[in-house]
Tab-separated table of C-alpha atoms and ligand atoms in Angstrom:
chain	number	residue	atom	x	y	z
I	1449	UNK	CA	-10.426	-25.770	-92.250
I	1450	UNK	CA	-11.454	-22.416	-93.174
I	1451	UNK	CA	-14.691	-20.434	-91.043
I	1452	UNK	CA	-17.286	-21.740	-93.912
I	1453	UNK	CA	-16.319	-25.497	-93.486
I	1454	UNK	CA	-16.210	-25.521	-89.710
I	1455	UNK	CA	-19.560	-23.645	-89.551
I	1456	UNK	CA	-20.913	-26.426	-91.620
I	1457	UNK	CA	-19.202	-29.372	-90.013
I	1458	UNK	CA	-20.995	-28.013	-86.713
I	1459	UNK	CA	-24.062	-27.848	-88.902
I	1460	UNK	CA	-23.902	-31.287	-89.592
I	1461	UNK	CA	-23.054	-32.801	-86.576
I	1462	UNK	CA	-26.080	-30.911	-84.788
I	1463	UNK	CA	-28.295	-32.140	-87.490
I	1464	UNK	CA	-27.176	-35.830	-87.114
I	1465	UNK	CA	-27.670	-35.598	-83.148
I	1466	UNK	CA	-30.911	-36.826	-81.901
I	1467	UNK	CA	-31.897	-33.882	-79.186
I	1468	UNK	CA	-33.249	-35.234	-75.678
I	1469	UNK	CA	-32.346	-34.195	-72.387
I	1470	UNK	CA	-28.910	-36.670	-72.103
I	1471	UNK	CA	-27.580	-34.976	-75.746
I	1472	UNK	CA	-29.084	-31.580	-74.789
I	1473	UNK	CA	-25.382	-30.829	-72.871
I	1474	UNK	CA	-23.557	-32.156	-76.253
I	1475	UNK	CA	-25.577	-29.909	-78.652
I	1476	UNK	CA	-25.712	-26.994	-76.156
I	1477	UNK	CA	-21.926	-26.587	-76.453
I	1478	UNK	CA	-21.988	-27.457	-79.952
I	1479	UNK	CA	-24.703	-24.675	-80.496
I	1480	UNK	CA	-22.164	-22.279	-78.803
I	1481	UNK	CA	-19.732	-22.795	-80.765
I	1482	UNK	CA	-21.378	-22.301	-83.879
I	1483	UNK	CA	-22.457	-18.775	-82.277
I	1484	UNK	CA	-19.313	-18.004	-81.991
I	1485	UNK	CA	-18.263	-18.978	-85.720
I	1486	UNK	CA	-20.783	-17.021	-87.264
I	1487	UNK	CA	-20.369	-14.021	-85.555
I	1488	UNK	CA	-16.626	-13.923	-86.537
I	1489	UNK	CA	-17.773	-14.600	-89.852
I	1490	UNK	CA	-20.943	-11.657	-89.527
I	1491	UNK	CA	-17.435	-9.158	-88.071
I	1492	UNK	CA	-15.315	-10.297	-91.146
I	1493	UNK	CA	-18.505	-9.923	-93.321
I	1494	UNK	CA	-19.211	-6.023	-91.866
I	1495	UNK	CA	-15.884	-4.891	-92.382
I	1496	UNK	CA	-15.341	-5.903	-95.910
I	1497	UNK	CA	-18.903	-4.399	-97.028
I	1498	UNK	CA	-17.774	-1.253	-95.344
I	1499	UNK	CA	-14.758	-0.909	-97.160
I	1500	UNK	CA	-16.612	-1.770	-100.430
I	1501	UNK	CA	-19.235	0.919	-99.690
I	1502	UNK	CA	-20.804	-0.052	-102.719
I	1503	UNK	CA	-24.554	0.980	-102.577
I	1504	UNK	CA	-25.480	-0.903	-99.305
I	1505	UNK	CA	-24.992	1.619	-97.222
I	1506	UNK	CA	-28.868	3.566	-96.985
I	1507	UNK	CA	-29.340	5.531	-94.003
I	1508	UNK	CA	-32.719	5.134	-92.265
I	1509	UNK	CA	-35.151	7.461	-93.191
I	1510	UNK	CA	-38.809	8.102	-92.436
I	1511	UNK	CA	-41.134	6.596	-89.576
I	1512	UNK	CA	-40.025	3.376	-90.214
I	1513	UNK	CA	-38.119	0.858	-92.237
I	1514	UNK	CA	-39.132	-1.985	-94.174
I	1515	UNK	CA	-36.709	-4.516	-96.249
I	1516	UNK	CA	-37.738	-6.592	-98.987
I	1517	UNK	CA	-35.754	-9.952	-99.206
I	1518	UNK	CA	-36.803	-12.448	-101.740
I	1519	UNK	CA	-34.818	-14.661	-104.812
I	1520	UNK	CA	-34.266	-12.988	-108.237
I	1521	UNK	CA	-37.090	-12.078	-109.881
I	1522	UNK	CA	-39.650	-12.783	-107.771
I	1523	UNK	CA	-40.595	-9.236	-108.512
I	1524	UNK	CA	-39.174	-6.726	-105.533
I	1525	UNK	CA	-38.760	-3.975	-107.892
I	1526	UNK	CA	-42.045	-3.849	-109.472
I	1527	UNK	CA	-43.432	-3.944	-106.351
I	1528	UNK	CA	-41.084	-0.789	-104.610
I	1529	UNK	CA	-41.944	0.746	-107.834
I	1530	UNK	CA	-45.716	0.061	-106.815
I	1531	UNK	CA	-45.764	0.909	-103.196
I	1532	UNK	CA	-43.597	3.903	-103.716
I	1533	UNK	CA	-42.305	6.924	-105.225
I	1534	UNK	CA	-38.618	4.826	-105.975
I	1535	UNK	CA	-37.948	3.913	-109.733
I	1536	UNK	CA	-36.072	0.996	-109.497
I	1537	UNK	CA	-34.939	-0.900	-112.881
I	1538	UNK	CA	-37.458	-4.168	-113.428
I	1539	UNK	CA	-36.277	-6.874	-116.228
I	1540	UNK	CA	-36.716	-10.475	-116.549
I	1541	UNK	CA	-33.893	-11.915	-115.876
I	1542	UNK	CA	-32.383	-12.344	-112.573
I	1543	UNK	CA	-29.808	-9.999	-110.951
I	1544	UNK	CA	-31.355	-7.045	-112.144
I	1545	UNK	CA	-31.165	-4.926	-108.757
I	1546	UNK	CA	-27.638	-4.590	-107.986
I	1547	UNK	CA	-27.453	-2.051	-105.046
I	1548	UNK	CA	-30.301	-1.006	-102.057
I	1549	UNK	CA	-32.486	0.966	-103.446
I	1550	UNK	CA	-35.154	3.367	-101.177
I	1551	UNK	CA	-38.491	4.254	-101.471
I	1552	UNK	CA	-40.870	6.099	-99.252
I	1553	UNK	CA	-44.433	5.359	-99.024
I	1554	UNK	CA	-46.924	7.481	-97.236
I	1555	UNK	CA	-49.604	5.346	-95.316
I	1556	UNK	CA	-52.187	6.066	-92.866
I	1557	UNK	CA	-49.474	9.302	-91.528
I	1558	UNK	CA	-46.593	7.375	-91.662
I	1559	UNK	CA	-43.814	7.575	-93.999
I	1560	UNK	CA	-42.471	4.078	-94.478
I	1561	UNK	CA	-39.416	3.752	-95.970
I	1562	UNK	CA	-38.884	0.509	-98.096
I	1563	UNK	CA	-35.496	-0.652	-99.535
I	1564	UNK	CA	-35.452	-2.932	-102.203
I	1565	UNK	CA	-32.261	-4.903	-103.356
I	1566	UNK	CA	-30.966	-7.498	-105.046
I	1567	UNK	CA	-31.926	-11.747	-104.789
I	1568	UNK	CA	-31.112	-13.462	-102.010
I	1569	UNK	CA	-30.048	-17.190	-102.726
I	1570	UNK	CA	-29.487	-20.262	-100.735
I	1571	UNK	CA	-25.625	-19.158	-98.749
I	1572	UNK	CA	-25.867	-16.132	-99.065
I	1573	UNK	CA	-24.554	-15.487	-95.616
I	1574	UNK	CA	-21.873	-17.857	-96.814
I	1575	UNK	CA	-21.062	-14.955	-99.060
I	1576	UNK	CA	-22.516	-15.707	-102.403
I	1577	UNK	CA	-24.139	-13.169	-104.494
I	1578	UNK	CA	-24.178	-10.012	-102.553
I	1579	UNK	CA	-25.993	-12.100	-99.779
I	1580	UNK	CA	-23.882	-10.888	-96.652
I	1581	UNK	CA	-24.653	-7.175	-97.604
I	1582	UNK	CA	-28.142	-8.085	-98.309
I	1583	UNK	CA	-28.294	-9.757	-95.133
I	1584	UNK	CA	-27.118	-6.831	-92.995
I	1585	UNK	CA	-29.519	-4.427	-94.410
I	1586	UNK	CA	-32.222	-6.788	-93.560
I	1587	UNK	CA	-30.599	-6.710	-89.776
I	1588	UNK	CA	-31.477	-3.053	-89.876
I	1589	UNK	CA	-35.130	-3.417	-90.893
I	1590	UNK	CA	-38.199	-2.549	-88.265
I	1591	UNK	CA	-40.247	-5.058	-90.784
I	1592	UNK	CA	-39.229	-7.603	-93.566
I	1593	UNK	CA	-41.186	-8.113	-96.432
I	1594	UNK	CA	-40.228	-11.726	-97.498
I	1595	UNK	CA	-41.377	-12.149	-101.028
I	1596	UNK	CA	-41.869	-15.079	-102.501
I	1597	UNK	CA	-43.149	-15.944	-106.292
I	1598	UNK	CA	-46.152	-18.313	-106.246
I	1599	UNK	CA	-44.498	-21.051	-108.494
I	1600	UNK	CA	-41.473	-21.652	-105.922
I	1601	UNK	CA	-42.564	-21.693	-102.732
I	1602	UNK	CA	-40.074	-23.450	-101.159
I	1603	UNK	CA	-37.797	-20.225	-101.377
I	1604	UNK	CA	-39.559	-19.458	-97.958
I	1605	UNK	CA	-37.932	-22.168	-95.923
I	1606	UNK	CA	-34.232	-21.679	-97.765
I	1607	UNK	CA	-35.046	-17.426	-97.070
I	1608	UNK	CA	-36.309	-18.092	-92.968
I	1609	UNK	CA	-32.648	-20.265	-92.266
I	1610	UNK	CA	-30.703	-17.075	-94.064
I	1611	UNK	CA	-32.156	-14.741	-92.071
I	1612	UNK	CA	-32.305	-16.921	-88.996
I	1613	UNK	CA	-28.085	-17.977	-89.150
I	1614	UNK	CA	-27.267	-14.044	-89.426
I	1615	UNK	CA	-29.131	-13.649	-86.158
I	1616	UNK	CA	-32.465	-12.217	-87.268
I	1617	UNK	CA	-35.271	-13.702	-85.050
I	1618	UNK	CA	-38.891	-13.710	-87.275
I	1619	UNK	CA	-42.043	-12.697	-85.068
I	1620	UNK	CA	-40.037	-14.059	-81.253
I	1621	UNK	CA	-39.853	-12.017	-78.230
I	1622	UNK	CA	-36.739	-11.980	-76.949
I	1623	UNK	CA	-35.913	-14.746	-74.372
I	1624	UNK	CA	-36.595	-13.844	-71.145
I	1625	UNK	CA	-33.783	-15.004	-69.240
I	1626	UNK	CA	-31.694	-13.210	-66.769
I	1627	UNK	CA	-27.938	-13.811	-65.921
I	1628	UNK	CA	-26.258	-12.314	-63.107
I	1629	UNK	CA	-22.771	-12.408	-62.716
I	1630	UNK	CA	-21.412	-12.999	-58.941
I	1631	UNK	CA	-17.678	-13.624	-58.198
I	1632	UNK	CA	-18.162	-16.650	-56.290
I	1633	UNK	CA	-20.391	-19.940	-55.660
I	1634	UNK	CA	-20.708	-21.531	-58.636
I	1635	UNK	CA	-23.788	-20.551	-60.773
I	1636	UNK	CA	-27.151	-21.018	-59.000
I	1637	UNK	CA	-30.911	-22.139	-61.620
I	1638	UNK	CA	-33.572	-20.500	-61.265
I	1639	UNK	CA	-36.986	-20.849	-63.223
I	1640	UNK	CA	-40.224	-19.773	-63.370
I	1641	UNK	CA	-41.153	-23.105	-64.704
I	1642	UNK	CA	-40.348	-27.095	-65.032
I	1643	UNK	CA	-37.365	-27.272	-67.999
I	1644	UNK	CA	-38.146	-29.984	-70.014
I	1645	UNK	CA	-35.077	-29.092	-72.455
I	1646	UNK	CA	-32.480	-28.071	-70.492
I	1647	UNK	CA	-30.728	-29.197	-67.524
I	1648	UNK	CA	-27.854	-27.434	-65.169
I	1649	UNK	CA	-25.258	-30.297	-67.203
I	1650	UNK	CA	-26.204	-28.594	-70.340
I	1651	UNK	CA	-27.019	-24.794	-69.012
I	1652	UNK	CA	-23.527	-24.617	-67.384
I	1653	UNK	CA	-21.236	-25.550	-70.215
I	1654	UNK	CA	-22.848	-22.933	-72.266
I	1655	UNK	CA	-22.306	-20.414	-69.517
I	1656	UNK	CA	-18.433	-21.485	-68.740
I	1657	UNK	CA	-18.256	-21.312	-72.847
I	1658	UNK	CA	-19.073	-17.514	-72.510
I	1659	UNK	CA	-16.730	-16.985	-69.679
I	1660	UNK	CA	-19.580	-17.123	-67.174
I	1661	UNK	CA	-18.885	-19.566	-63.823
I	1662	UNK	CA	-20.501	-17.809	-61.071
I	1663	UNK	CA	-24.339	-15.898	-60.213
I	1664	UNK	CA	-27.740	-16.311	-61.066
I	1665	UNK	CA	-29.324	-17.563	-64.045
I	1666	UNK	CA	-33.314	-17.249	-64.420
I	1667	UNK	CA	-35.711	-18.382	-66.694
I	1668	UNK	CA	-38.992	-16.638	-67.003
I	1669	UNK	CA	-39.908	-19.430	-69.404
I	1670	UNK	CA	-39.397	-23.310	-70.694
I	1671	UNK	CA	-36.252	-22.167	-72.859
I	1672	UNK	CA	-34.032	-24.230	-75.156
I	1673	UNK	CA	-30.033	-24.027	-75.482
I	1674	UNK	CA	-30.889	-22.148	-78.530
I	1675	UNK	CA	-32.829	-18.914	-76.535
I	1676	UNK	CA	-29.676	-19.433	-74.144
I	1677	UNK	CA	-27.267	-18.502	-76.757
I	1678	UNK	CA	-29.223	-15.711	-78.062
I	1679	UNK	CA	-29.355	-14.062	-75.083
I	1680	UNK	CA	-25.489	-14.659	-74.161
I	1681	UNK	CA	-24.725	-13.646	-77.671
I	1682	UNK	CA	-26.614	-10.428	-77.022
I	1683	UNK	CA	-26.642	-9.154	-80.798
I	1684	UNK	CA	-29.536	-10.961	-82.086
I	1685	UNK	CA	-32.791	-8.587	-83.931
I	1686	UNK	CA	-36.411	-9.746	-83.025
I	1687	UNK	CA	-38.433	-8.481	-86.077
I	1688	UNK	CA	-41.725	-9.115	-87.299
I	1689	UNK	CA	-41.881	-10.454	-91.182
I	1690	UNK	CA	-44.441	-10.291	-93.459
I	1691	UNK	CA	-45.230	-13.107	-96.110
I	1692	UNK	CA	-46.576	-12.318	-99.301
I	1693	UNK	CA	-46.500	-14.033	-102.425
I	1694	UNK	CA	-46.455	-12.169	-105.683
I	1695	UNK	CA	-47.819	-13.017	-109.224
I	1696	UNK	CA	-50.951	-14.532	-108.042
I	1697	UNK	CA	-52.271	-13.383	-111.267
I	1698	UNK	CA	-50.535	-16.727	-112.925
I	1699	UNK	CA	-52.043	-19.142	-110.390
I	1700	UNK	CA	-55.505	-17.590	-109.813
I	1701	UNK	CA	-54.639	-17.095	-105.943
I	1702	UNK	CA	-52.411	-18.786	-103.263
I	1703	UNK	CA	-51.269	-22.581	-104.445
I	1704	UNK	CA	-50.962	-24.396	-101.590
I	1705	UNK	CA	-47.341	-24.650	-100.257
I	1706	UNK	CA	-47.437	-21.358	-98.894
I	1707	UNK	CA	-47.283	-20.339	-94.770
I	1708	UNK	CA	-50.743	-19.212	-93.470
I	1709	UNK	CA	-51.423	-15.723	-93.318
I	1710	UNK	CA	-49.601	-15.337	-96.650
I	1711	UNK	CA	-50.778	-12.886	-98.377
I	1712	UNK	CA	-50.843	-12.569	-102.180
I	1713	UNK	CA	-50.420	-9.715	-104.454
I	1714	UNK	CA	-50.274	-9.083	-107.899
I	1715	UNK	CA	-47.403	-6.258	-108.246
I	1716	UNK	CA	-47.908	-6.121	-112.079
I	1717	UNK	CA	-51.708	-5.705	-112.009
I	1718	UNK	CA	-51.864	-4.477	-108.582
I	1719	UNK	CA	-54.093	-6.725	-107.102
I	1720	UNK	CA	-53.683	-7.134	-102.944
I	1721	UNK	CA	-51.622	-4.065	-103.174
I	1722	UNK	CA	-53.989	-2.266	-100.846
I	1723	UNK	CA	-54.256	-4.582	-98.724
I	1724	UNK	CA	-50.638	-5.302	-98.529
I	1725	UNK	CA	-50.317	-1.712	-97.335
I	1726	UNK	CA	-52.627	-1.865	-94.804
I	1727	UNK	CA	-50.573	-5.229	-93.406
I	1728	UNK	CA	-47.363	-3.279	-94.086
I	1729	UNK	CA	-48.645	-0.055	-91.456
I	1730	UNK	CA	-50.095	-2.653	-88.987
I	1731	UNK	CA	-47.197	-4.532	-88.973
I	1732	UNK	CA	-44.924	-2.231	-87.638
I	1733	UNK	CA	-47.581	-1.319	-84.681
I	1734	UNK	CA	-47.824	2.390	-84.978
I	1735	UNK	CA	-49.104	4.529	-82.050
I	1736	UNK	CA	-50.429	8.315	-82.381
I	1737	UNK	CA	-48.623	11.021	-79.796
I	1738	UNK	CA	-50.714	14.286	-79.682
I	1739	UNK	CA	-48.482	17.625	-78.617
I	1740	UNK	CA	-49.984	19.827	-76.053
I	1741	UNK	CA	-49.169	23.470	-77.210
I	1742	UNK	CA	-48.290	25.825	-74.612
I	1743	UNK	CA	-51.329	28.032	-75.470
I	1744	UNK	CA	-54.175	26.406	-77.345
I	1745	UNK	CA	-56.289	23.209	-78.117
I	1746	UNK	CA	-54.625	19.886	-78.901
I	1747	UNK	CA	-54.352	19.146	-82.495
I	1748	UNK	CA	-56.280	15.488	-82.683
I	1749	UNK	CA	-55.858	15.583	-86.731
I	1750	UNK	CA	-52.168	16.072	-86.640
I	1751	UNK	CA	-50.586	13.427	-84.357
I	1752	UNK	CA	-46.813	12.264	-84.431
I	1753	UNK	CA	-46.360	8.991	-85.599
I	1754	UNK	CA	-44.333	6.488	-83.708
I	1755	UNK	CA	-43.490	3.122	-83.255
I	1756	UNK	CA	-44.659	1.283	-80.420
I	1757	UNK	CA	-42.823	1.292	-77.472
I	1758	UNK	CA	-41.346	4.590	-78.469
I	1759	UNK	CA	-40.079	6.206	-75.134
I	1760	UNK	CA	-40.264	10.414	-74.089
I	1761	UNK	CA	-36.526	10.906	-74.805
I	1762	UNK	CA	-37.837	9.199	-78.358
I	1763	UNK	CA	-40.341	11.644	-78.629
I	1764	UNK	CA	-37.918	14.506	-77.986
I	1765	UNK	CA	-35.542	13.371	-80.484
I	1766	UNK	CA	-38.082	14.110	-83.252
I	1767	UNK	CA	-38.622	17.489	-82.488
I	1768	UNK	CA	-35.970	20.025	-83.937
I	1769	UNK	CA	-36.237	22.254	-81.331
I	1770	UNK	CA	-33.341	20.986	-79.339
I	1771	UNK	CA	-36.689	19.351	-76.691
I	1772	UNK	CA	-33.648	17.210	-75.767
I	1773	UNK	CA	-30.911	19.771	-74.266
I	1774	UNK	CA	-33.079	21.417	-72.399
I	1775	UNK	CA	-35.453	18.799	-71.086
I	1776	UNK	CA	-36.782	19.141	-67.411
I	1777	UNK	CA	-39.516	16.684	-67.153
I	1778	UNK	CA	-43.046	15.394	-69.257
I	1779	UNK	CA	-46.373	16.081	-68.320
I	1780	UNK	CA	-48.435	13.070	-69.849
I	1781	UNK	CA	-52.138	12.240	-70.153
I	1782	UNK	CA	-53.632	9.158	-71.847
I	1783	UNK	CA	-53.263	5.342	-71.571
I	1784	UNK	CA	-49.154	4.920	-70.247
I	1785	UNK	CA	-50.126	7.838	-67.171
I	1786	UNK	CA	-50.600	6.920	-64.154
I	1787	UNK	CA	-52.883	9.299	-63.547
I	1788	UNK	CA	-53.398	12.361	-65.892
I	1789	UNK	CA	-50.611	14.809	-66.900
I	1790	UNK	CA	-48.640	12.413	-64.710
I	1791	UNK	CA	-44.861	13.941	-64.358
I	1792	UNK	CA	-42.613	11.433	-66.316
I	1793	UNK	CA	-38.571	11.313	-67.559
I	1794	UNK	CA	-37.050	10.490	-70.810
I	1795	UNK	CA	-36.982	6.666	-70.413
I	1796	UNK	CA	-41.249	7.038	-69.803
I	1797	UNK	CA	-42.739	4.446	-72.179
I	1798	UNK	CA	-45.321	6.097	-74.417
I	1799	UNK	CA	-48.674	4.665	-75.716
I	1800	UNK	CA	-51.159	4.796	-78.344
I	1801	UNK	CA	-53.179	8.070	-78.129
I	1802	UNK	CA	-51.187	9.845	-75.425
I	1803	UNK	CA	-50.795	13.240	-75.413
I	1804	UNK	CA	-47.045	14.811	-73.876
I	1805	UNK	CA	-46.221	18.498	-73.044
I	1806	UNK	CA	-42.507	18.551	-72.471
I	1807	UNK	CA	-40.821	21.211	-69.674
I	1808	UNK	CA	-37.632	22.801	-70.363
I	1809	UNK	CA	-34.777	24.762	-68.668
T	1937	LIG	N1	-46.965	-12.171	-114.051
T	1937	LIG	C1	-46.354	-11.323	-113.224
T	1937	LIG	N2	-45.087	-10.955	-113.473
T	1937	LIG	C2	-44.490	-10.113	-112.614
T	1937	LIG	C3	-45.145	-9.611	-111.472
T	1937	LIG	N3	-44.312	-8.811	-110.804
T	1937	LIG	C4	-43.145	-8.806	-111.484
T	1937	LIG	N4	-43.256	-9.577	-112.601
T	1937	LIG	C5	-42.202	-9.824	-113.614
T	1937	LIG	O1	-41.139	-10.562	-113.038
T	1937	LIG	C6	-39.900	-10.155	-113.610
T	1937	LIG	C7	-38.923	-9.743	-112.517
T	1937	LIG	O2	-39.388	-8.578	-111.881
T	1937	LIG	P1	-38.455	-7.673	-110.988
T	1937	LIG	O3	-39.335	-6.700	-110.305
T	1937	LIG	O4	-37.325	-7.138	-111.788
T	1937	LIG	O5	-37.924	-8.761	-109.966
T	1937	LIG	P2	-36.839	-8.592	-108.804
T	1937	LIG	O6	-37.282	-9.463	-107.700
T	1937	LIG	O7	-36.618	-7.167	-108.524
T	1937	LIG	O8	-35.550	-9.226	-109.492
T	1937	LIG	P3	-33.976	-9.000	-109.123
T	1937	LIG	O9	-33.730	-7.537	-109.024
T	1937	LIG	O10	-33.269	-9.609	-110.282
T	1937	LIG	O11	-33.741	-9.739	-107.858
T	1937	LIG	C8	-40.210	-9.021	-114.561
T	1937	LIG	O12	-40.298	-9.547	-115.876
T	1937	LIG	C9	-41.575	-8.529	-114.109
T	1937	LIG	O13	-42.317	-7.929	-115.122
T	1937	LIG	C10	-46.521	-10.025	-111.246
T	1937	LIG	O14	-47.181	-9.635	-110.286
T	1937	LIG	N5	-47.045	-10.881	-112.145
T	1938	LIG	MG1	-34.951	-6.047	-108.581
């Protein structure tokens, strides 16, 4: 059996389980396994797109990056063409985007860069159409736009399980659980709360499967085998996703169907464009950093525009000056200071309205 069938024999089998605590050990190793398949598959995947080059290959550019994924024709390119300065080639038939194509839009300070590219359909991590490439871009993305048409909305659910196989987590935090290897003992539980999914026959397995038999496990939460894996697998992307559904102008708003919190657009007659820009800057939870000049006042109209949880060392990397080489320390004022003009280091977490004066050598 080749990767593909074993992937979905696994598939099956975890489908056809019914999950309580006595399977929970079954479908834990199961789950593991399947892990383990599709990151082989994700390394096979990376290595032939890399040799094929082929147009997938964008580098990040701007504040931020946003990825539309959505089926053929559900109208990605009129709407890159919309939100940005990119031309990308619209038609009515499907397939018409062939490679990644960028655009930059300016919003609210920010330069967002969006990528369009071409349909996503059902498999496509299995391979077909350029799905795997499509997918990988989309692993790169600090927000995905998933676009939907409002006649079909059942692309959503086929669109959330592509993303989801390939590792891509949609608006999660990433488990918090803690493993600490020992060299002896056996592996001790710990958990911040009653686990009502998992229990040390099905957490252990899992661990042994990952070459783990001895330390501490902790769980700062009521986690499943699933979280377990994601953590153990370590390569998994927790991004926030956008829904909007485009062509409302042939159903005279949302049709029901859709997720909640949808939101609809019109890229042809621009309706909900606007707002879909707004969503698009607020999404990606911007914070302003004001510079403190050596001599002179503060520039409050010209902040730098980060993401959040953007660190000093961050901060320094966007300045051409070379802040990095020669950093000493950070004086900081504003919300993430201690007190004001606090002395910080590189790996200080920065937040909305601070302002930073950076010390050299
Ligand atoms: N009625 C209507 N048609 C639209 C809208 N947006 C796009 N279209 C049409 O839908 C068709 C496909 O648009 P594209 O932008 O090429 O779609 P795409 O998603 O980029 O398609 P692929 O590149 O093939 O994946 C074109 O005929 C567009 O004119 C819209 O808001 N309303
Ligand atoms: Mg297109």
């Amino acid at each position: 059996m080749g990767v593909d069938e074993r992937i979905k024999a696994i598939e099956d089998e975890i489908r056809n389980t019914k999950r309580h605590k006595g399977t929970e050990h079954h479908i834990g190793l199961l789950l593991a396994k399947l892990a383990k398949l599709r990151r082989d598959r994700t390394h096979q995947a990376a290595k032939k797109s890399a040799m094929s080059g082929g147009g997938f290959d964008i580098r990040k550019e701007g504040d931020a990056t946003v990825v539309m994924v959505g089926f053929p024709s559900v109208g990605k390119s009129t709407l890159i063409n919309r939100l940005t300065n990119a031309k990308s080639k619209i038609a009515a038939y499907e397939f018409t985007t062939l490679e990644c194509i960028p655009g930059i839009m300016e919003y609210g300070g920010a330069s967002i860069q969006v990528l369009d590219l071409p349909g996503i359909i059902a498999g496509a991590q299995d391979g077909k159409g350029r799905g795997r490439e499509i997918l990988s871009v989309a692993r790169k993305a600090d927000l995905i736009l998933i676009l939907l048409d409002s006649s079909s909305p059942w692309h959503h659910g086929i669109i959330i399980k592509e993303l989801q196989d390939v590792g891509i987590r949609l608006g999660q935090k990433p488990p918090r659980i803690s493993i600490k290897k020992g060299i002896k003992g056996g592996m001790r539980i710990h958990s911040a709360v009653r686990l009502t999914h998992l229990t040390p026959q099905a957490v252990i397995p899992i661990l042994n499967e990952y070459g783990i038999h001895n330390g501490d496990i902790t769980f700062g939460d009521d986690y499943r085998a699933e979280d377990l894996i994601d953590v153990l697998e370590g390569n998994r992307v927790y991004t926030r996703a956008l829904v909007v559904v485009n062509k409302v102008d042939k159903t005279g708003g949302i049709p029901p169907g859709f997720p909640h919190g949808a939101i609809g657009i019109s890229a042809e007659s621009g309706e909900g464009i606007e707002e879909l820009r707004k969503a698009i800057f607020h999404g990606l939870e911007f914070m302003r950093i004001y510079t403190k000049p050596r001599t002179g006042e503060i520039k409050w109209g010209e902040p730098m525009i980060m993401r959040n949880g953007s660190t000093v060392e961050d901060f320094c990397k966007r300045i051409p000056k070379g802040f990095l080489k020669g950093f000493r320390y950070a004086l900081v004022w504003g919300k993430s200071a201690k007190f004001q003009g606090q002395r910080v280091g590189l790996d200080h977490v920065l937040q909305d309205g601070d302002v930073i004066y950076v010390v050299k050598k």
